[in-house]
mmCIF file of C-alpha atoms in Angstrom:
data_model
loop_
_atom_site.group_PDB
_atom_site.id
_atom_site.type_symbol
_atom_site.label_atom_id
_atom_site.label_comp_id
_atom_site.label_asym_id
_atom_site.label_seq_id
_atom_site.Cartn_x
_atom_site.Cartn_y
_atom_site.Cartn_z
ATOM 1 C CA MET A 18 0.000 0.000 0.000
ATOM 2 C CA GLU A 19 2.832 2.417 0.885
ATOM 3 C CA ARG A 20 4.417 1.834 -2.521
ATOM 4 C CA ARG A 21 1.105 2.532 -4.220
ATOM 5 C CA PHE A 22 0.823 5.814 -2.318
ATOM 6 C CA GLN A 23 4.269 6.880 -3.508
ATOM 7 C CA VAL A 24 3.515 6.384 -7.196
ATOM 8 C CA ASP A 25 -0.178 7.332 -7.233
ATOM 9 C CA LYS A 26 -1.000 10.506 -5.307
ATOM 10 C CA ASP A 27 -4.620 10.543 -6.521
ATOM 11 C CA PHE A 28 -5.143 7.108 -5.032
ATOM 12 C CA GLU A 29 -3.554 8.284 -1.747
ATOM 13 C CA ARG A 30 -5.944 11.251 -1.531
ATOM 14 C CA GLN A 31 -8.962 9.055 -2.256
ATOM 15 C CA TYR A 32 -7.837 6.529 0.358
ATOM 16 C CA LYS A 33 -7.384 9.187 3.060
ATOM 17 C CA LYS A 34 -10.785 10.674 2.235
ATOM 18 C CA PHE A 35 -12.386 7.247 2.528
ATOM 19 C CA MET A 36 -10.707 6.538 5.877
ATOM 20 C CA ILE A 37 -11.761 9.903 7.306
ATOM 21 C CA GLU A 38 -15.359 9.245 6.274
ATOM 22 C CA TYR A 39 -15.218 5.706 7.672
ATOM 23 C CA GLU A 40 -13.903 7.039 10.988
ATOM 24 C CA SER A 41 -16.549 9.775 11.146
ATOM 25 C CA LEU A 42 -19.282 7.137 10.821
ATOM 26 C CA GLY A 43 -17.924 5.408 13.917
ATOM 27 C CA HIS A 44 -16.880 2.220 12.155
ATOM 28 C CA MET A 45 -13.247 2.631 13.191
ATOM 29 C CA MET A 46 -11.103 4.720 15.508
ATOM 30 C CA PRO A 47 -7.416 5.699 15.503
ATOM 31 C CA VAL A 48 -5.089 3.964 17.943
ATOM 32 C CA GLU A 49 -3.906 6.171 20.802
ATOM 33 C CA ASN A 50 -0.210 7.014 20.964
ATOM 34 C CA ASN A 51 0.298 5.053 24.170
ATOM 35 C CA GLU A 52 -1.176 1.892 22.673
ATOM 36 C CA LYS A 53 0.926 -0.790 21.073
ATOM 37 C CA SER A 54 1.190 -0.173 17.354
ATOM 38 C CA MET A 55 3.043 -1.454 14.339
ATOM 39 C CA ASP A 56 3.954 -0.307 10.854
ATOM 40 C CA PRO A 57 2.331 1.221 8.915
ATOM 41 C CA LYS A 58 1.682 4.102 11.314
ATOM 42 C CA ASN A 59 -1.889 4.738 10.169
ATOM 43 C CA LEU A 60 -3.440 1.836 12.072
ATOM 44 C CA PHE A 61 -7.201 1.560 12.621
ATOM 45 C CA SER A 62 -9.017 -0.986 14.780
ATOM 46 C CA SER A 63 -12.650 -2.064 14.901
ATOM 47 C CA SER A 64 -14.352 -1.611 18.259
ATOM 48 C CA SER A 65 -17.715 -3.198 17.539
ATOM 49 C CA CYS A 66 -19.587 -5.557 15.256
ATOM 50 C CA CYS A 67 -22.980 -4.914 13.698
ATOM 51 C CA TYR A 68 -24.175 -8.407 14.727
ATOM 52 C CA GLU A 69 -25.441 -8.904 18.262
ATOM 53 C CA SER A 70 -24.882 -12.669 18.259
ATOM 54 C CA ILE A 71 -21.826 -14.758 17.475
ATOM 55 C CA SER A 72 -22.690 -15.025 13.817
ATOM 56 C CA THR A 73 -19.554 -14.431 11.808
ATOM 57 C CA VAL A 74 -15.987 -15.542 11.625
ATOM 58 C CA PHE A 75 -15.052 -11.897 12.188
ATOM 59 C CA SER A 76 -16.745 -11.941 15.583
ATOM 60 C CA TYR A 77 -14.725 -14.916 16.719
ATOM 61 C CA SER A 78 -11.449 -13.565 15.339
ATOM 62 C CA LEU A 79 -12.125 -10.301 17.177
ATOM 63 C CA LEU A 80 -12.706 -12.243 20.388
ATOM 64 C CA VAL A 81 -9.366 -14.024 20.021
ATOM 65 C CA SER A 82 -7.466 -10.899 18.961
ATOM 66 C CA ASN A 83 -8.643 -9.076 22.074
ATOM 67 C CA GLY A 84 -6.538 -11.490 24.105
ATOM 68 C CA LEU A 85 -9.234 -13.757 25.536
ATOM 69 C CA ASP A 86 -7.496 -16.828 26.895
ATOM 70 C CA LEU A 87 -10.223 -19.453 26.693
ATOM 71 C CA GLU A 88 -8.029 -22.141 28.211
ATOM 72 C CA ARG A 89 -8.261 -20.390 31.590
ATOM 73 C CA ASP A 90 -12.050 -20.629 31.669
ATOM 74 C CA ASP A 91 -12.628 -24.154 30.474
ATOM 75 C CA SER A 92 -10.434 -26.280 28.218
ATOM 76 C CA ALA A 93 -13.438 -28.228 26.899
ATOM 77 C CA VAL A 94 -15.253 -25.018 25.948
ATOM 78 C CA SER A 95 -12.058 -23.623 24.441
ATOM 79 C CA SER A 96 -11.723 -26.701 22.237
ATOM 80 C CA LEU A 97 -15.399 -26.473 21.292
ATOM 81 C CA ILE A 98 -15.101 -22.862 20.140
ATOM 82 C CA LYS A 99 -11.936 -23.510 18.162
ATOM 83 C CA GLU A 100 -13.099 -26.686 16.428
ATOM 84 C CA SER A 101 -16.917 -26.718 16.246
ATOM 85 C CA PHE A 102 -17.911 -23.250 15.023
ATOM 86 C CA TYR A 103 -18.552 -22.945 11.288
ATOM 87 C CA ILE A 104 -19.248 -19.297 10.330
ATOM 88 C CA ASP A 105 -22.422 -18.687 12.380
ATOM 89 C CA ASP A 106 -23.288 -22.287 13.277
ATOM 90 C CA LEU A 107 -22.119 -24.391 16.204
ATOM 91 C CA MET A 108 -22.450 -28.144 15.711
ATOM 92 C CA ALA A 109 -21.440 -30.313 18.640
ATOM 93 C CA GLY A 110 -22.709 -33.074 20.893
ATOM 94 C CA ALA A 111 -22.309 -34.854 24.207
ATOM 95 C CA PRO A 112 -22.603 -38.470 25.436
ATOM 96 C CA SER A 113 -25.559 -37.656 27.722
ATOM 97 C CA SER A 114 -28.264 -35.045 28.257
ATOM 98 C CA GLU A 115 -26.672 -33.921 31.534
ATOM 99 C CA GLU A 116 -23.332 -33.257 29.857
ATOM 100 C CA ALA A 117 -25.027 -31.460 26.963
ATOM 101 C CA ILE A 118 -26.950 -29.147 29.327
ATOM 102 C CA SER A 119 -23.817 -28.376 31.322
ATOM 103 C CA LEU A 120 -21.854 -27.646 28.146
ATOM 104 C CA ILE A 121 -24.566 -25.366 26.741
ATOM 105 C CA LYS A 122 -24.820 -23.321 29.937
ATOM 106 C CA THR A 123 -21.062 -23.022 30.414
ATOM 107 C CA LEU A 124 -20.422 -22.067 26.792
ATOM 108 C CA SER A 125 -23.287 -19.557 26.729
ATOM 109 C CA ASN A 126 -22.223 -17.879 29.976
ATOM 110 C CA ILE A 127 -18.562 -17.604 28.984
ATOM 111 C CA LEU A 128 -19.338 -16.079 25.592
ATOM 112 C CA GLU A 129 -22.186 -13.884 26.847
ATOM 113 C CA ALA A 130 -19.773 -12.285 29.322
ATOM 114 C CA ARG A 131 -17.731 -11.202 26.275
ATOM 115 C CA GLY A 132 -20.721 -9.880 24.345
ATOM 116 C CA PHE A 133 -21.471 -12.948 22.237
ATOM 117 C CA HIS A 134 -25.026 -14.203 22.675
ATOM 118 C CA LEU A 135 -25.770 -17.756 21.511
ATOM 119 C CA ARG A 136 -29.337 -18.407 20.387
ATOM 120 C CA LYS A 137 -31.572 -20.843 18.504
ATOM 121 C CA TRP A 138 -30.382 -24.020 20.193
ATOM 122 C CA ARG A 139 -31.676 -27.259 18.655
ATOM 123 C CA SER A 140 -31.267 -30.764 20.049
ATOM 124 C CA ASN A 141 -32.486 -34.305 19.460
ATOM 125 C CA SER A 142 -33.187 -34.456 23.209
ATOM 126 C CA SER A 143 -36.412 -32.875 24.458
ATOM 127 C CA GLU A 144 -34.938 -32.998 27.970
ATOM 128 C CA VAL A 145 -32.068 -30.728 26.933
ATOM 129 C CA LEU A 146 -34.383 -28.165 25.363
ATOM 130 C CA SER A 147 -36.751 -28.165 28.351
ATOM 131 C CA ARG A 148 -33.964 -27.480 30.852
ATOM 132 C CA ILE A 149 -32.253 -24.533 29.184
ATOM 133 C CA SER A 150 -33.506 -20.967 28.952
ATOM 134 C CA SER A 151 -36.480 -20.521 26.634
ATOM 135 C CA ASN A 152 -34.710 -17.490 25.152
ATOM 136 C CA TRP A 153 -31.972 -19.773 23.891
ATOM 137 C CA VAL A 154 -34.218 -22.311 22.135
ATOM 138 C CA GLY A 155 -34.872 -21.966 18.409
ATOM 139 C CA ASP A 156 -38.298 -20.571 17.525
ATOM 140 C CA SER A 157 -40.047 -23.210 15.421
ATOM 141 C CA SER A 158 -42.443 -20.626 13.992
ATOM 142 C CA ASN A 159 -39.529 -19.126 12.050
ATOM 143 C CA LEU A 160 -38.520 -22.378 10.402
ATOM 144 C CA GLU A 161 -39.415 -22.536 6.737
ATOM 145 C CA ILE A 162 -39.306 -26.305 6.329
ATOM 146 C CA HIS A 163 -40.997 -28.001 9.264
ATOM 147 C CA PRO A 164 -41.234 -27.272 13.021
ATOM 148 C CA GLU A 165 -38.989 -30.270 13.712
ATOM 149 C CA CYS A 166 -36.362 -29.275 11.139
ATOM 150 C CA SER A 167 -33.598 -26.710 11.064
ATOM 151 C CA LYS A 168 -30.770 -25.824 8.711
ATOM 152 C CA ALA A 169 -27.057 -25.832 9.408
ATOM 153 C CA LEU A 170 -24.462 -25.266 6.699
ATOM 154 C CA GLY A 171 -27.038 -26.063 4.052
ATOM 155 C CA LEU A 172 -28.043 -29.380 5.642
ATOM 156 C CA THR A 173 -31.603 -29.946 6.806
ATOM 157 C CA TRP A 174 -31.737 -31.733 10.151
ATOM 158 C CA ASN A 175 -34.893 -33.240 11.637
ATOM 159 C CA SER A 176 -33.996 -32.991 15.320
ATOM 160 C CA MET A 177 -36.906 -35.127 16.572
ATOM 161 C CA LYS A 178 -36.036 -38.102 14.348
ATOM 162 C CA ASP A 179 -32.338 -37.179 14.383
ATOM 163 C CA ILE A 180 -31.912 -37.574 10.636
ATOM 164 C CA PHE A 181 -30.602 -35.497 7.750
ATOM 165 C CA ILE A 182 -33.084 -34.918 4.946
ATOM 166 C CA PHE A 183 -33.080 -33.160 1.591
ATOM 167 C CA ASN A 184 -35.769 -30.633 0.796
ATOM 168 C CA LEU A 185 -35.875 -29.724 -2.900
ATOM 169 C CA LYS A 186 -38.485 -27.431 -4.386
ATOM 170 C CA VAL A 187 -37.511 -26.641 -7.938
ATOM 171 C CA ASN A 188 -39.648 -25.142 -10.689
ATOM 172 C CA PHE A 189 -38.104 -26.140 -13.983
ATOM 173 C CA PRO A 190 -38.654 -23.823 -16.980
ATOM 174 C CA ASP A 191 -39.611 -25.361 -20.299
ATOM 175 C CA ASN A 192 -36.780 -23.635 -22.139
ATOM 176 C CA ILE A 193 -33.473 -25.027 -20.844
ATOM 177 C CA THR A 194 -30.472 -22.768 -21.344
ATOM 178 C CA LYS A 195 -26.937 -22.987 -20.053
ATOM 179 C CA CYS A 196 -27.790 -20.383 -17.402
ATOM 180 C CA SER A 197 -31.008 -22.071 -16.220
ATOM 181 C CA PHE A 198 -29.291 -25.461 -16.074
ATOM 182 C CA LEU A 199 -26.574 -24.123 -13.758
ATOM 183 C CA SER A 200 -29.172 -22.403 -11.580
ATOM 184 C CA GLN A 201 -31.301 -25.546 -11.232
ATOM 185 C CA SER A 202 -28.485 -28.019 -10.640
ATOM 186 C CA ALA A 203 -26.841 -25.823 -7.978
ATOM 187 C CA ARG A 204 -29.886 -26.307 -5.741
ATOM 188 C CA LEU A 205 -28.774 -29.863 -5.053
ATOM 189 C CA PHE A 206 -26.457 -28.791 -2.234
ATOM 190 C CA ASP A 207 -24.607 -31.701 -0.640
ATOM 191 C CA PRO A 208 -21.545 -30.598 1.384
ATOM 192 C CA LEU A 209 -21.047 -34.003 3.067
ATOM 193 C CA GLY A 210 -21.184 -35.974 -0.182
ATOM 194 C CA PHE A 211 -24.196 -38.157 0.635
ATOM 195 C CA LEU A 212 -25.520 -37.652 -2.905
ATOM 196 C CA THR A 213 -22.169 -37.891 -4.683
ATOM 197 C CA PRO A 214 -23.355 -40.355 -7.384
ATOM 198 C CA CYS A 215 -26.017 -37.800 -8.375
ATOM 199 C CA THR A 216 -23.834 -34.711 -8.122
ATOM 200 C CA VAL A 217 -21.100 -36.433 -10.144
ATOM 201 C CA SER A 218 -23.633 -37.037 -12.923
ATOM 202 C CA ILE A 219 -24.373 -33.314 -12.914
ATOM 203 C CA LYS A 220 -20.666 -32.432 -12.995
ATOM 204 C CA ILE A 221 -20.111 -34.760 -15.945
ATOM 205 C CA PHE A 222 -22.996 -32.984 -17.622
ATOM 206 C CA TYR A 223 -21.159 -29.703 -16.877
ATOM 207 C CA GLN A 224 -18.126 -31.018 -18.728
ATOM 208 C CA GLN A 225 -20.146 -31.946 -21.793
ATOM 209 C CA LEU A 226 -21.887 -28.577 -21.758
ATOM 210 C CA TRP A 227 -18.682 -26.554 -21.461
ATOM 211 C CA LEU A 228 -17.101 -28.310 -24.424
ATOM 212 C CA LEU A 229 -19.890 -26.909 -26.605
ATOM 213 C CA LYS A 230 -18.880 -23.304 -25.717
ATOM 214 C CA LEU A 231 -22.481 -22.087 -25.627
ATOM 215 C CA ASP A 232 -23.565 -18.593 -24.626
ATOM 216 C CA TRP A 233 -25.326 -18.252 -21.269
ATOM 217 C CA ASP A 234 -28.761 -17.788 -22.815
ATOM 218 C CA SER A 235 -28.338 -20.315 -25.606
ATOM 219 C CA PRO A 236 -30.729 -23.301 -25.558
ATOM 220 C CA LEU A 237 -29.166 -26.699 -24.953
ATOM 221 C CA PRO A 238 -28.841 -29.086 -27.920
ATOM 222 C CA GLU A 239 -31.750 -31.499 -28.183
ATOM 223 C CA ALA A 240 -29.790 -34.540 -26.986
ATOM 224 C CA LEU A 241 -28.517 -32.799 -23.838
ATOM 225 C CA ALA A 242 -31.870 -31.129 -23.172
ATOM 226 C CA THR A 243 -33.641 -34.505 -23.303
ATOM 227 C CA LYS A 244 -31.038 -36.026 -20.992
ATOM 228 C CA TRP A 245 -31.447 -33.213 -18.458
ATOM 229 C CA LYS A 246 -35.260 -33.351 -18.580
ATOM 230 C CA THR A 247 -35.107 -37.063 -17.722
ATOM 231 C CA PHE A 248 -32.870 -36.224 -14.771
ATOM 232 C CA GLN A 249 -35.274 -33.431 -13.722
ATOM 233 C CA LYS A 250 -38.263 -35.759 -13.540
ATOM 234 C CA GLU A 251 -36.441 -37.847 -10.945
ATOM 235 C CA PHE A 252 -35.058 -34.868 -9.006
ATOM 236 C CA GLU A 253 -37.564 -35.057 -6.164
ATOM 237 C CA GLN A 254 -36.700 -38.724 -5.530
ATOM 238 C CA VAL A 255 -33.818 -37.332 -3.485
ATOM 239 C CA CYS A 256 -36.353 -36.131 -0.900
ATOM 240 C CA SER A 257 -37.060 -39.752 0.061
ATOM 241 C CA ILE A 258 -33.494 -40.171 1.339
ATOM 242 C CA HIS A 259 -33.186 -39.997 5.144
ATOM 243 C CA ILE A 260 -29.735 -40.316 6.702
ATOM 244 C CA PRO A 261 -29.278 -41.034 10.441
ATOM 245 C CA ARG A 262 -27.034 -38.437 12.052
ATOM 246 C CA TRP A 263 -25.728 -40.764 14.776
ATOM 247 C CA ILE A 264 -23.816 -43.869 13.673
ATOM 248 C CA HIS A 265 -24.994 -45.744 16.797
ATOM 249 C CA THR A 266 -21.664 -46.525 18.354
ATOM 250 C CA THR A 267 -19.739 -45.484 21.408
ATOM 251 C CA SER A 268 -17.014 -48.069 20.858
ATOM 252 C CA GLN A 269 -13.446 -46.899 20.944
ATOM 253 C CA GLN A 270 -12.502 -49.385 18.227
ATOM 254 C CA ILE A 271 -13.790 -48.220 14.878
ATOM 255 C CA ILE A 272 -12.418 -49.662 11.652
ATOM 256 C CA LEU A 273 -12.424 -47.348 8.643
ATOM 257 C CA HIS A 274 -12.625 -48.711 5.106
ATOM 258 C CA GLY A 275 -11.796 -46.245 2.344
ATOM 259 C CA PHE A 276 -12.664 -47.012 -1.288
ATOM 260 C CA CYS A 277 -11.358 -45.069 -4.277
ATOM 261 C CA ASP A 278 -11.753 -45.193 -8.025
ATOM 262 C CA ALA A 279 -11.313 -43.032 -11.106
ATOM 263 C CA SER A 280 -12.574 -42.886 -14.669
ATOM 264 C CA GLU A 281 -11.814 -40.642 -17.616
ATOM 265 C CA LEU A 282 -14.543 -38.235 -16.491
ATOM 266 C CA ALA A 283 -14.402 -38.252 -12.684
ATOM 267 C CA TYR A 284 -12.748 -39.667 -9.590
ATOM 268 C CA ALA A 285 -14.222 -40.326 -6.164
ATOM 269 C CA SER A 286 -13.651 -41.843 -2.751
ATOM 270 C CA VAL A 287 -15.903 -42.939 0.094
ATOM 271 C CA ILE A 288 -15.149 -44.080 3.666
ATOM 272 C CA TYR A 289 -17.246 -46.438 5.809
ATOM 273 C CA ALA A 290 -16.975 -46.759 9.586
ATOM 274 C CA VAL A 291 -17.409 -50.299 10.914
ATOM 275 C CA GLN A 292 -17.767 -51.285 14.560
ATOM 276 C CA PRO A 293 -16.571 -54.847 15.314
ATOM 277 C CA GLN A 294 -19.174 -57.022 16.995
ATOM 278 C CA ALA A 295 -18.767 -57.162 20.767
ATOM 279 C CA ASP A 296 -19.296 -60.932 21.074
ATOM 280 C CA GLY A 297 -15.989 -61.759 22.701
ATOM 281 C CA ASN A 298 -14.839 -63.663 19.613
ATOM 282 C CA THR A 299 -13.886 -60.709 17.458
ATOM 283 C CA LYS A 300 -10.334 -60.843 16.190
ATOM 284 C CA GLU A 301 -7.930 -58.019 16.865
ATOM 285 C CA TYR A 302 -7.185 -56.077 13.703
ATOM 286 C CA ASP A 303 -3.612 -55.091 12.916
ATOM 287 C CA VAL A 304 -4.668 -51.658 11.695
ATOM 288 C CA HIS A 305 -7.832 -49.643 12.025
ATOM 289 C CA PHE A 306 -7.844 -48.259 8.499
ATOM 290 C CA TYR A 307 -7.970 -50.139 5.202
ATOM 291 C CA ALA A 308 -7.806 -48.619 1.732
ATOM 292 C CA TRP A 309 -9.373 -50.447 -1.207
ATOM 293 C CA THR A 310 -8.888 -50.056 -4.959
ATOM 294 C CA ASP A 311 -9.832 -52.167 -7.965
ATOM 295 C CA SER A 312 -6.613 -51.282 -9.805
ATOM 296 C CA GLN A 313 -3.975 -54.011 -9.490
ATOM 297 C CA VAL A 314 -1.519 -51.765 -11.320
ATOM 298 C CA VAL A 315 -1.803 -49.113 -8.604
ATOM 299 C CA LEU A 316 -1.351 -51.758 -5.916
ATOM 300 C CA SER A 317 1.869 -52.880 -7.633
ATOM 301 C CA TRP A 318 3.147 -49.305 -7.621
ATOM 302 C CA LEU A 319 2.302 -48.911 -3.933
ATOM 303 C CA SER A 320 3.911 -52.213 -2.926
ATOM 304 C CA SER A 321 7.341 -51.040 -4.034
ATOM 305 C CA HIS A 322 9.445 -48.115 -2.796
ATOM 306 C CA PRO A 323 8.768 -44.865 -4.728
ATOM 307 C CA ARG A 324 12.433 -44.632 -5.759
ATOM 308 C CA ASN A 325 11.855 -47.601 -8.087
ATOM 309 C CA TRP A 326 9.465 -45.627 -10.288
ATOM 310 C CA LYS A 327 9.730 -42.754 -12.722
ATOM 311 C CA PRO A 328 9.208 -39.257 -11.227
ATOM 312 C CA TYR A 329 5.487 -38.924 -12.010
ATOM 313 C CA ILE A 330 4.535 -42.195 -10.283
ATOM 314 C CA ALA A 331 7.231 -41.838 -7.620
ATOM 315 C CA ASN A 332 5.969 -38.443 -6.440
ATOM 316 C CA ARG A 333 2.375 -39.590 -6.187
ATOM 317 C CA THR A 334 3.002 -42.942 -4.557
ATOM 318 C CA SER A 335 5.290 -41.239 -2.047
ATOM 319 C CA GLU A 336 2.533 -38.816 -1.072
ATOM 320 C CA ILE A 337 -0.031 -41.626 -0.801
ATOM 321 C CA LEU A 338 2.221 -43.854 1.303
ATOM 322 C CA ASP A 339 2.922 -40.988 3.700
ATOM 323 C CA LEU A 340 -0.798 -41.008 4.510
ATOM 324 C CA VAL A 341 -1.687 -44.689 4.133
ATOM 325 C CA PRO A 342 1.068 -47.323 4.508
ATOM 326 C CA ALA A 343 1.426 -50.081 1.933
ATOM 327 C CA ASP A 344 0.192 -52.840 4.261
ATOM 328 C CA SER A 345 -3.184 -51.076 4.596
ATOM 329 C CA TRP A 346 -3.971 -51.312 0.886
ATOM 330 C CA ARG A 347 -6.227 -54.075 -0.452
ATOM 331 C CA TYR A 348 -7.735 -55.147 -3.761
ATOM 332 C CA VAL A 349 -11.513 -55.068 -4.262
ATOM 333 C CA PRO A 350 -13.349 -56.261 -7.398
ATOM 334 C CA THR A 351 -14.943 -53.434 -9.358
ATOM 335 C CA LYS A 352 -18.470 -54.749 -8.758
ATOM 336 C CA MET A 353 -17.898 -54.492 -5.002
ATOM 337 C CA ASN A 354 -16.321 -51.033 -5.118
ATOM 338 C CA PRO A 355 -18.832 -48.317 -4.084
ATOM 339 C CA ALA A 356 -16.456 -45.612 -5.340
ATOM 340 C CA ASP A 357 -17.004 -46.985 -8.843
ATOM 341 C CA ILE A 358 -20.665 -45.971 -8.516
ATOM 342 C CA ALA A 359 -19.637 -42.435 -7.614
ATOM 343 C CA CYS A 360 -17.351 -42.230 -10.666
ATOM 344 C CA ARG A 361 -19.985 -43.399 -13.118
ATOM 345 C CA GLY A 362 -22.906 -41.573 -11.500
ATOM 346 C CA LEU A 363 -26.470 -42.586 -10.739
ATOM 347 C CA SER A 364 -29.835 -41.018 -11.405
ATOM 348 C CA PRO A 365 -31.885 -39.687 -8.445
ATOM 349 C CA LYS A 366 -34.287 -42.586 -9.007
ATOM 350 C CA GLU A 367 -31.571 -45.239 -8.630
ATOM 351 C CA LEU A 368 -29.676 -43.719 -5.706
ATOM 352 C CA PRO A 369 -32.158 -44.297 -2.812
ATOM 353 C CA LYS A 370 -32.186 -48.053 -3.538
ATOM 354 C CA CYS A 371 -28.439 -48.479 -4.062
ATOM 355 C CA VAL A 372 -27.449 -50.621 -1.062
ATOM 356 C CA LEU A 373 -23.799 -50.810 -2.142
ATOM 357 C CA TRP A 374 -23.498 -47.021 -1.869
ATOM 358 C CA TRP A 375 -25.311 -46.574 1.441
ATOM 359 C CA GLU A 376 -23.957 -49.601 3.307
ATOM 360 C CA GLY A 377 -20.862 -50.653 1.388
ATOM 361 C CA PRO A 378 -20.100 -54.266 0.433
ATOM 362 C CA GLN A 379 -21.804 -56.898 2.590
ATOM 363 C CA TRP A 380 -18.486 -58.391 3.685
ATOM 364 C CA LEU A 381 -17.608 -55.210 5.621
ATOM 365 C CA SER A 382 -19.621 -56.556 8.550
ATOM 366 C CA CYS A 383 -17.881 -59.953 8.390
ATOM 367 C CA GLU A 384 -14.564 -61.251 9.665
ATOM 368 C CA MET A 385 -11.423 -60.810 7.566
ATOM 369 C CA ASP A 386 -11.757 -64.384 6.270
ATOM 370 C CA SER A 387 -14.772 -63.235 4.238
ATOM 371 C CA TRP A 388 -13.011 -60.268 2.655
ATOM 372 C CA PRO A 389 -12.051 -60.423 -1.062
ATOM 373 C CA LYS A 390 -9.142 -62.719 -1.811
ATOM 374 C CA GLN A 391 -6.012 -60.814 -2.726
ATOM 375 C CA PRO A 392 -4.654 -61.741 -6.184
ATOM 376 C CA LYS A 393 -0.989 -62.435 -6.749
ATOM 377 C CA ARG A 394 0.680 -59.288 -7.937
ATOM 378 C CA ASN A 395 2.430 -59.366 -11.275
ATOM 379 C CA ASP A 396 4.985 -56.581 -11.510
ATOM 380 C CA GLN A 397 5.973 -57.613 -15.041
ATOM 381 C CA THR A 398 2.839 -56.356 -16.804
ATOM 382 C CA SER A 399 3.355 -53.632 -19.393
ATOM 383 C CA SER A 400 1.484 -51.003 -17.355
ATOM 384 C CA VAL A 401 3.773 -51.595 -14.382
ATOM 385 C CA SER A 402 7.034 -52.163 -16.247
ATOM 386 C CA LYS A 403 6.869 -49.001 -18.343
ATOM 387 C CA GLU A 404 6.835 -46.848 -15.201
ATOM 388 C CA ARG A 405 9.815 -48.602 -13.626
ATOM 389 C CA LYS A 406 12.924 -46.467 -13.431
ATOM 390 C CA ARG A 407 15.879 -47.743 -15.424
ATOM 391 C CA THR A 408 19.326 -47.513 -13.928
ATOM 392 C CA ALA A 409 22.414 -47.411 -16.107
ATOM 393 C CA PHE A 410 25.846 -48.371 -14.783
ATOM 394 C CA SER A 411 29.081 -47.243 -16.384
ATOM 395 C CA PHE A 412 32.255 -49.286 -15.863
ATOM 396 C CA PRO A 413 35.346 -47.457 -17.100
ATOM 397 C CA CYS A 414 38.075 -49.869 -18.165
ATOM 398 C CA GLY A 415 41.765 -49.172 -18.322
ATOM 399 C CA CYS A 416 43.445 -49.950 -21.632
ATOM 400 C CA GLN A 417 47.179 -50.395 -22.204
ATOM 401 C CA LEU A 418 48.835 -50.521 -25.587
#
């Protein structure tokens, strides 16, 4: 900024005029001489926020910058504020109603003392809501969807049934243009990826549409328009999908199974959490995370040290192995790979009934003996061999005449 002032005096005058006006409106104030300052010398600080509740990231950053040491008050609350606030939403939980009530009251009192008022609490426990201040509870009359539902980060949560639902109300115009298509498809908001097979289908459609280089108001070609209309008719099928929020486990031993796949048009991954049966006969697992792929070529690359491969493969396998060690990788047939579904895409009509996507392969709930048999790896195939790094040795020889 200082350099810009030196070369552009008009800009400097406009900037100073703006700052004077901003200060006169009370939005900012100059720092006193006896206060700690830093370069540049013209330092302004905000003394208030136009929101009366903790509703923005700015509010929280202001709280921290003012020197509030949350660890002194309560380490649990400090961790909650740092990790569970998303813009203006707090999403957290507790093992019991008593702990939830205690956490709500402690958090509210600590933040209210600093000028941050938490409101609109929602819970799947009627006991929790009945035992906290009525001023803190969300007003169901203001909810647009249903008295039992509320929105957080674009997700619709039915707190009484404790499920996530999707509420889509879309009026499709008869004339489909590039602009209207983007507007309609963007309403399928799915930040957690529950509907990935559907959203991938839309993204693949994006790719096809962009290759045509159409203007924003240009009608779609007949073939694409027909394809999108078919998808539209099934759009509301998504509303029949109900996803339990709680995974019904308090076990400390959770086994994660991650599946991945890629095609020429898309790539995807999905992770399932499995709780071993507490029957006393469950085997101890060596690791608590398994990664599955249907590519035997990739498994061959991962089974060998990255230095054995050419730079492109070496760099990527090195990064992968830093996160997931080689002994955690397994082979899964394509038909049993739920990530394959996400790569190819599904229509909204097919998705609610796709058991492989929602529950994963049936053998996930079985012992390791029932898992897919691992094929013998052949490192001599052309796909593997062509990426192997060649090493040349030079042996100088002495010669006497």
